[in-house]
Each structure stands twice: as C-alpha cells, then as structure tokens.
CSV table of C-alpha atoms in Angstrom, one decimal:
chain,number,residue,atom,x,y,z
A,1474,GLN,CA,10.7,-15.0,-7.2
A,1475,ALA,CA,11.3,-14.0,-3.5
A,1476,SER,CA,8.8,-16.4,-1.2
A,1477,ALA,CA,5.7,-14.1,-0.4
A,1478,ALA,CA,2.4,-15.3,1.6
A,1479,PRO,CA,-0.5,-14.5,-0.3
A,1480,GLN,CA,-2.6,-12.7,2.0
A,1481,ARG,CA,-2.8,-8.8,2.4
A,1482,HIS,CA,-1.2,-7.2,5.0
A,1483,SER,CA,-1.6,-3.9,6.1
A,1484,PRO,CA,1.1,-1.4,6.5
A,1485,GLU,CA,0.9,-0.9,10.0
A,1486,ASP,CA,1.2,-4.8,10.3
A,1487,ALA,CA,4.5,-4.8,8.7
A,1488,ARG,CA,5.0,-1.8,10.9
A,1489,ARG,CA,4.6,-4.3,13.9
A,1490,SER,CA,5.9,-6.9,12.2
A,1491,ARG,CA,9.6,-5.2,12.4
A,1492,THR,CA,9.7,-5.7,16.1
A,1493,PRO,CA,9.1,-8.8,17.4
A,1494,PRO,CA,7.9,-10.1,21.0
A,1495,GLY,CA,10.2,-8.7,23.5
A,1496,GLY,CA,12.2,-6.0,21.5
A,1497,THR,CA,15.5,-8.0,20.5
A,1498,TYR,CA,16.7,-11.0,19.3
A,1499,MET,CA,19.3,-14.0,20.3
A,1500,ALA,CA,20.7,-12.9,17.8
A,1501,SER,CA,24.3,-10.7,17.0
A,1502,SER,CA,24.6,-7.7,18.4
A,1503,SER,CA,22.7,-5.0,15.9
A,1504,SER,CA,26.1,-3.3,14.8
A,1505,GLU,CA,27.2,-6.8,14.2
A,1506,ARG,CA,24.8,-8.3,11.6
A,1507,VAL,CA,24.0,-7.1,7.9
A,1508,PRO,CA,21.6,-4.1,7.4
A,1509,VAL,CA,18.8,-4.8,4.8
A,1510,THR,CA,17.4,-2.6,3.3
A,1511,VAL,CA,14.2,-3.7,1.0
A,1512,LEU,CA,13.3,-1.1,-2.3
A,1513,THR,CA,9.7,-0.9,-3.6
A,1514,GLY,CA,7.4,1.1,-5.8
A,1515,PHE,CA,5.7,0.8,-8.4
A,1516,LEU,CA,7.9,-0.7,-12.3
A,1517,GLY,CA,9.4,2.2,-13.8
A,1518,SER,CA,9.6,4.3,-11.1
A,1519,GLY,CA,13.5,4.1,-10.9
A,1520,LYS,CA,14.8,0.9,-8.7
A,1521,THR,CA,16.3,-0.8,-11.2
A,1522,THR,CA,18.3,3.0,-12.4
A,1523,LEU,CA,19.2,3.2,-9.1
A,1524,LEU,CA,20.7,-0.3,-8.1
A,1525,ASN,CA,22.3,-0.1,-11.5
A,1526,HIS,CA,24.0,3.7,-10.1
A,1527,ILE,CA,25.2,1.4,-6.7
A,1528,LEU,CA,26.7,-1.2,-8.8
A,1529,THR,CA,29.2,0.8,-10.4
A,1530,ALA,CA,29.9,4.1,-7.7
A,1531,THR,CA,33.0,4.4,-6.4
A,1532,HIS,CA,32.1,3.9,-2.8
A,1533,GLY,CA,34.1,1.5,-1.1
A,1534,LYS,CA,31.1,-1.2,0.1
A,1535,LYS,CA,30.8,-4.3,-0.5
A,1536,ILE,CA,26.6,-4.4,-1.6
A,1537,ALA,CA,24.7,-7.3,-2.3
A,1538,ILE,CA,21.9,-6.8,-4.5
A,1539,ILE,CA,19.0,-8.9,-5.0
A,1540,GLU,CA,17.1,-8.5,-8.0
A,1541,ASN,CA,13.7,-9.9,-8.6
A,1542,GLU,CA,14.4,-10.9,-12.2
A,1543,PHE,CA,10.4,-9.9,-13.9
A,1544,GLY,CA,11.1,-5.6,-13.5
A,1545,ASP,CA,10.4,-4.2,-16.5
A,1546,VAL,CA,14.3,-3.6,-17.0
A,1547,GLY,CA,16.7,-5.5,-16.1
A,1548,ILE,CA,20.6,-5.1,-14.4
A,1549,ASP,CA,22.7,-4.1,-17.3
A,1550,ASP,CA,24.6,-7.1,-17.9
A,1551,ALA,CA,27.3,-4.3,-19.6
A,1552,LEU,CA,28.1,-3.5,-16.4
A,1553,ILE,CA,29.1,-6.6,-14.5
A,1554,GLN,CA,31.5,-9.1,-14.5
A,1555,LYS,CA,30.7,-13.2,-14.2
A,1556,THR,CA,32.6,-14.9,-11.1
A,1557,SER,CA,33.4,-18.5,-10.4
A,1558,LYS,CA,33.9,-17.1,-6.6
A,1559,PHE,CA,30.6,-18.4,-5.6
A,1560,SER,CA,28.3,-21.4,-7.2
A,1561,SER,CA,24.7,-22.0,-6.9
A,1562,GLU,CA,21.4,-22.7,-7.6
A,1563,GLU,CA,20.4,-18.6,-8.0
A,1564,GLU,CA,22.9,-16.9,-10.5
A,1565,ILE,CA,25.2,-14.9,-8.4
A,1566,ILE,CA,27.8,-12.1,-10.2
A,1567,GLU,CA,30.4,-10.0,-9.2
A,1568,VAL,CA,30.3,-6.3,-11.0
A,1569,LEU,CA,34.2,-4.7,-11.0
A,1570,ASN,CA,33.5,-2.9,-7.5
A,1571,GLY,CA,33.7,-6.0,-5.3
A,1572,CYS,CA,29.2,-5.9,-5.5
A,1573,LEU,CA,27.4,-8.6,-5.6
A,1574,CYS,CA,23.7,-9.1,-7.6
A,1575,CYS,CA,21.5,-11.7,-8.1
A,1576,SER,CA,18.6,-12.4,-9.4
A,1577,VAL,CA,15.8,-14.6,-7.0
A,1578,ARG,CA,14.4,-17.0,-9.2
A,1579,GLN,CA,13.2,-19.4,-6.3
A,1580,ASP,CA,13.4,-18.8,-2.7
A,1581,LEU,CA,14.5,-15.4,-0.8
A,1582,VAL,CA,15.0,-17.6,2.3
A,1583,VAL,CA,18.0,-20.5,1.1
A,1584,LEU,CA,19.4,-17.2,-0.3
A,1585,LEU,CA,19.9,-15.5,2.0
A,1586,LYS,CA,20.6,-18.7,4.3
A,1587,GLY,CA,23.6,-19.9,2.4
A,1588,PHE,CA,24.3,-15.8,2.2
A,1589,ALA,CA,24.3,-16.5,6.7
A,1590,GLU,CA,26.7,-19.6,5.9
A,1591,ARG,CA,29.3,-17.7,3.9
A,1592,ALA,CA,30.0,-15.6,6.2
A,1593,ALA,CA,30.3,-17.8,8.8
A,1594,ALA,CA,32.5,-19.6,7.5
A,1595,GLY,CA,34.6,-16.8,6.6
A,1596,GLU,CA,33.8,-16.7,1.8
A,1597,LEU,CA,32.0,-14.0,1.9
A,1598,LYS,CA,31.7,-10.4,3.7
A,1599,LEU,CA,28.3,-7.6,3.1
A,1600,ASP,CA,28.0,-3.8,4.2
A,1601,ALA,CA,24.7,-4.3,3.2
A,1602,ILE,CA,22.4,-6.3,0.5
A,1603,ILE,CA,19.2,-3.7,-1.0
A,1604,ILE,CA,16.6,-6.3,-1.3
A,1605,GLU,CA,14.1,-4.9,-4.8
A,1606,THR,CA,9.9,-6.0,-5.1
A,1607,THR,CA,8.0,-6.6,-7.9
A,1608,GLY,CA,6.4,-2.6,-8.3
A,1609,MET,CA,2.9,-4.3,-6.6
A,1610,ALA,CA,4.7,-6.8,-3.9
A,1611,ASP,CA,4.2,-6.1,-0.5
A,1612,PRO,CA,6.8,-6.0,1.0
A,1613,ALA,CA,5.6,-7.0,4.3
A,1614,PRO,CA,6.4,-11.1,3.2
A,1615,VAL,CA,10.0,-10.4,2.5
A,1616,ALA,CA,10.4,-8.0,6.1
A,1617,GLN,CA,9.0,-10.7,7.8
A,1618,THR,CA,12.3,-13.0,6.5
A,1619,PHE,CA,14.2,-11.6,9.4
A,1620,LEU,CA,12.1,-11.8,11.7
A,1621,ILE,CA,11.2,-15.8,11.2
A,1622,TYR,CA,14.2,-17.7,10.8
A,1623,ASP,CA,16.9,-17.8,13.3
A,1624,GLU,CA,19.9,-18.9,11.3
A,1625,ILE,CA,18.8,-15.1,8.3
A,1626,LYS,CA,18.0,-13.0,12.0
A,1627,ALA,CA,22.3,-13.5,13.7
A,1628,PHE,CA,23.0,-12.6,9.8
A,1629,ALA,CA,21.3,-9.4,8.7
A,1630,ARG,CA,19.2,-7.7,10.8
A,1631,LEU,CA,16.3,-5.6,8.0
A,1632,ASP,CA,17.4,-1.3,8.0
A,1633,GLY,CA,14.4,0.5,6.7
A,1634,ILE,CA,12.3,0.3,3.0
A,1635,VAL,CA,12.3,2.6,0.8
A,1636,THR,CA,9.8,3.4,-2.1
A,1637,MET,CA,10.7,4.4,-5.1
A,1638,VAL,CA,8.2,7.4,-6.3
A,1639,ASP,CA,8.0,8.1,-10.1
A,1640,ALA,CA,6.3,12.0,-9.7
A,1641,LYS,CA,6.0,12.0,-12.7
A,1642,HIS,CA,2.9,9.9,-12.8
A,1643,VAL,CA,2.3,9.5,-8.4
A,1644,GLU,CA,-0.6,10.4,-8.6
A,1645,ARG,CA,-2.9,8.4,-11.8
A,1646,HIS,CA,-1.2,5.8,-9.7
A,1647,LEU,CA,-2.6,7.5,-5.9
A,1648,ASP,CA,-5.7,8.6,-7.7
A,1649,ALA,CA,-6.5,4.8,-9.4
A,1650,VAL,CA,-10.3,3.7,-8.5
A,1651,LYS,CA,-9.9,-0.1,-6.7
A,1652,PRO,CA,-12.5,-2.8,-6.6
A,1653,GLU,CA,-14.5,-2.6,-3.0
A,1654,GLY,CA,-11.7,-4.1,-0.9
A,1655,VAL,CA,-8.0,-4.6,-3.6
A,1656,VAL,CA,-6.1,-2.2,-1.7
A,1657,ASN,CA,-4.1,1.2,-3.4
A,1658,GLU,CA,-0.2,-0.1,-4.3
A,1659,ALA,CA,0.7,2.8,-4.8
A,1660,VAL,CA,-1.3,4.5,-1.4
A,1661,ALA,CA,0.3,1.0,1.0
A,1662,GLN,CA,4.0,0.9,-0.5
A,1663,ALA,CA,4.3,5.2,0.7
A,1664,ALA,CA,3.2,3.9,3.6
A,1665,PHE,CA,5.2,0.9,4.5
A,1666,ALA,CA,8.3,3.6,3.4
A,1667,ASP,CA,11.2,4.2,6.1
A,1668,ARG,CA,12.1,6.8,3.4
A,1669,LEU,CA,10.7,8.2,-0.1
A,1670,LEU,CA,12.9,8.5,-2.7
A,1671,LEU,CA,11.3,10.8,-4.7
A,1672,ASN,CA,12.0,10.6,-8.4
A,1673,LYS,CA,11.9,12.3,-12.5
A,1674,THR,CA,12.1,15.2,-10.5
A,1675,ASP,CA,12.8,16.7,-13.7
A,1676,LEU,CA,9.6,15.5,-15.3
A,1677,VAL,CA,7.2,18.2,-13.2
A,1678,THR,CA,6.7,21.5,-11.7
A,1679,GLU,CA,7.7,23.0,-8.0
A,1680,ALA,CA,4.5,22.8,-7.4
A,1681,ASP,CA,4.0,19.9,-9.2
A,1682,LEU,CA,6.4,18.5,-6.6
A,1683,ALA,CA,5.1,20.1,-3.5
A,1684,ARG,CA,1.9,19.4,-4.2
A,1685,ILE,CA,3.0,15.2,-4.3
A,1686,GLU,CA,4.9,16.2,-1.4
A,1687,ALA,CA,2.3,17.2,1.2
A,1688,ARG,CA,-0.3,14.6,-0.5
A,1689,LEU,CA,2.7,11.7,0.5
A,1690,ARG,CA,3.3,13.6,4.3
A,1691,GLY,CA,-0.5,12.8,4.3
A,1692,ILE,CA,-0.8,9.2,3.5
A,1693,ASN,CA,3.3,8.6,5.8
A,1694,ALA,CA,3.9,11.6,7.7
A,1695,PHE,CA,7.1,10.2,9.2
A,1696,ALA,CA,9.0,9.1,6.4
A,1697,PRO,CA,11.7,11.4,4.7
A,1698,ILE,CA,11.5,12.7,1.5
A,1699,ARG,CA,14.4,12.9,-0.6
A,1700,ARG,CA,14.0,14.3,-3.8
A,1701,CYS,CA,16.3,12.5,-6.5
A,1702,SER,CA,16.6,12.9,-10.6
A,1703,ARG,CA,17.8,9.6,-12.3
A,1704,GLY,CA,17.7,7.3,-10.2
A,1705,ASP,CA,20.9,8.6,-8.4
A,1706,VAL,CA,21.6,9.3,-5.1
A,1707,SER,CA,23.9,8.4,-2.7
A,1708,VAL,CA,24.8,5.2,-1.3
A,1709,ASP,CA,25.8,6.6,2.5
A,1710,SER,CA,22.2,8.5,2.1
C-alpha cells in the first residue's frame, strides 16, 4: 500500500501542497514530466472498472496504473499479459495495449523512483501515471510525494486528483454522521478533487442527478462534474 503519513489533512492543506514555495521546481519543464492523476473514491464507486477500461481501450497511450491491492475488485487477470521486461520487488505487468499495471505493496516512493531511473536510462517512456487510492484513503500524502522527492519531481508532476462518485450511494456517505473530530471521507474526497466523475448515472433518475450535482458543487464549486456509467470515460477527458 502506498505509504502515507498518519495525520489527517484538510482539503485546503492538499491544495496548498500542490504549489511549492516560490511556485517553481528545480526539475524538468512541466511538458517533459509525466502527468500523474490520483484516482480516489469510495469502495464500489467504480474506480477499478474505469481502470479496466483504460487497460483495454485502444488509445495509443502508455499509461502506468498503480493499483492499491486492497481494492474491492482487482484488475481483471484475464486482461493482462505477464512480461519479463520489468523485474522488481513489485509485480509490474504489461498489458496488451502497452499500458503497465502494478500493485503497491510497500512504498510508493520506491516504485516511482524505479520508474524515474528506467526513464532516465531510456528503458521506459510513459505518457501518464494513474494512482488509485483505497476507498478510505486521504489523497494528500500521495499528492505530496510529487513535491518532496527531487528524483520524482524531475520525472513526474501531479496533474490532478479525480474523485469517482457513486451516484446510487453517495448521498448516504455524505450524510453519514461521524464522531466529533472525525472527517467525513466522502465530503473530503469531493473537496480534494480537481475533477469529479459521477458514475452509475444509469441507476438513478435525472432529478437525483441534479440534486447530487448541486450537493457536490456546494462542497467543491471549482471541480467540473462529468457524468458516466460503468466507468466508461475517454482517456483524453
């Protein structure tokens, strides 16, 4: 599992963490670094279904998907083709469309530094990286990984946080009463997001969707909301 600091972070902390002091990096230009998307959302929201679409679609991009192995549904083994091209402590699999898939068991930093070393040696060229977090995970420590370590900053940049929202059950999560001092994870994940994917729209009515979107905009007025069903979203979007 991706290493994470034990403390809680507020959405404002995460937004501040994306811009380092001075606003610049001593690293490669933004256009040269690999864009990284952190994918978050409650278990069952459709994150893994979305990832399976990316691993099977014909999009011509080489995308590394880093999957937390504690997800409710794993990447479909029938879709993947094992290769000896990469060898490390982590299991890294190249699938038929050229994307990479791996499960983080120990340290995300070690895995990313390994990618950076391979890229520097000319052994690996990635168009993008997607990191899936667990359903209850705070995405802030993962986001901060791309601000703390020089080797990683020179190789990759945080492009944004995408939160997958389950249209069928999100209101129950938003309304959950938490003990004093405990963050409502569903609210925090919506607040963190740069983009919101409202999934399972086929399971609710148009009136439900309008109400849910209004609630999400009340939490995060800046993140665009994209409706989808069965996690079917274009890679380019």
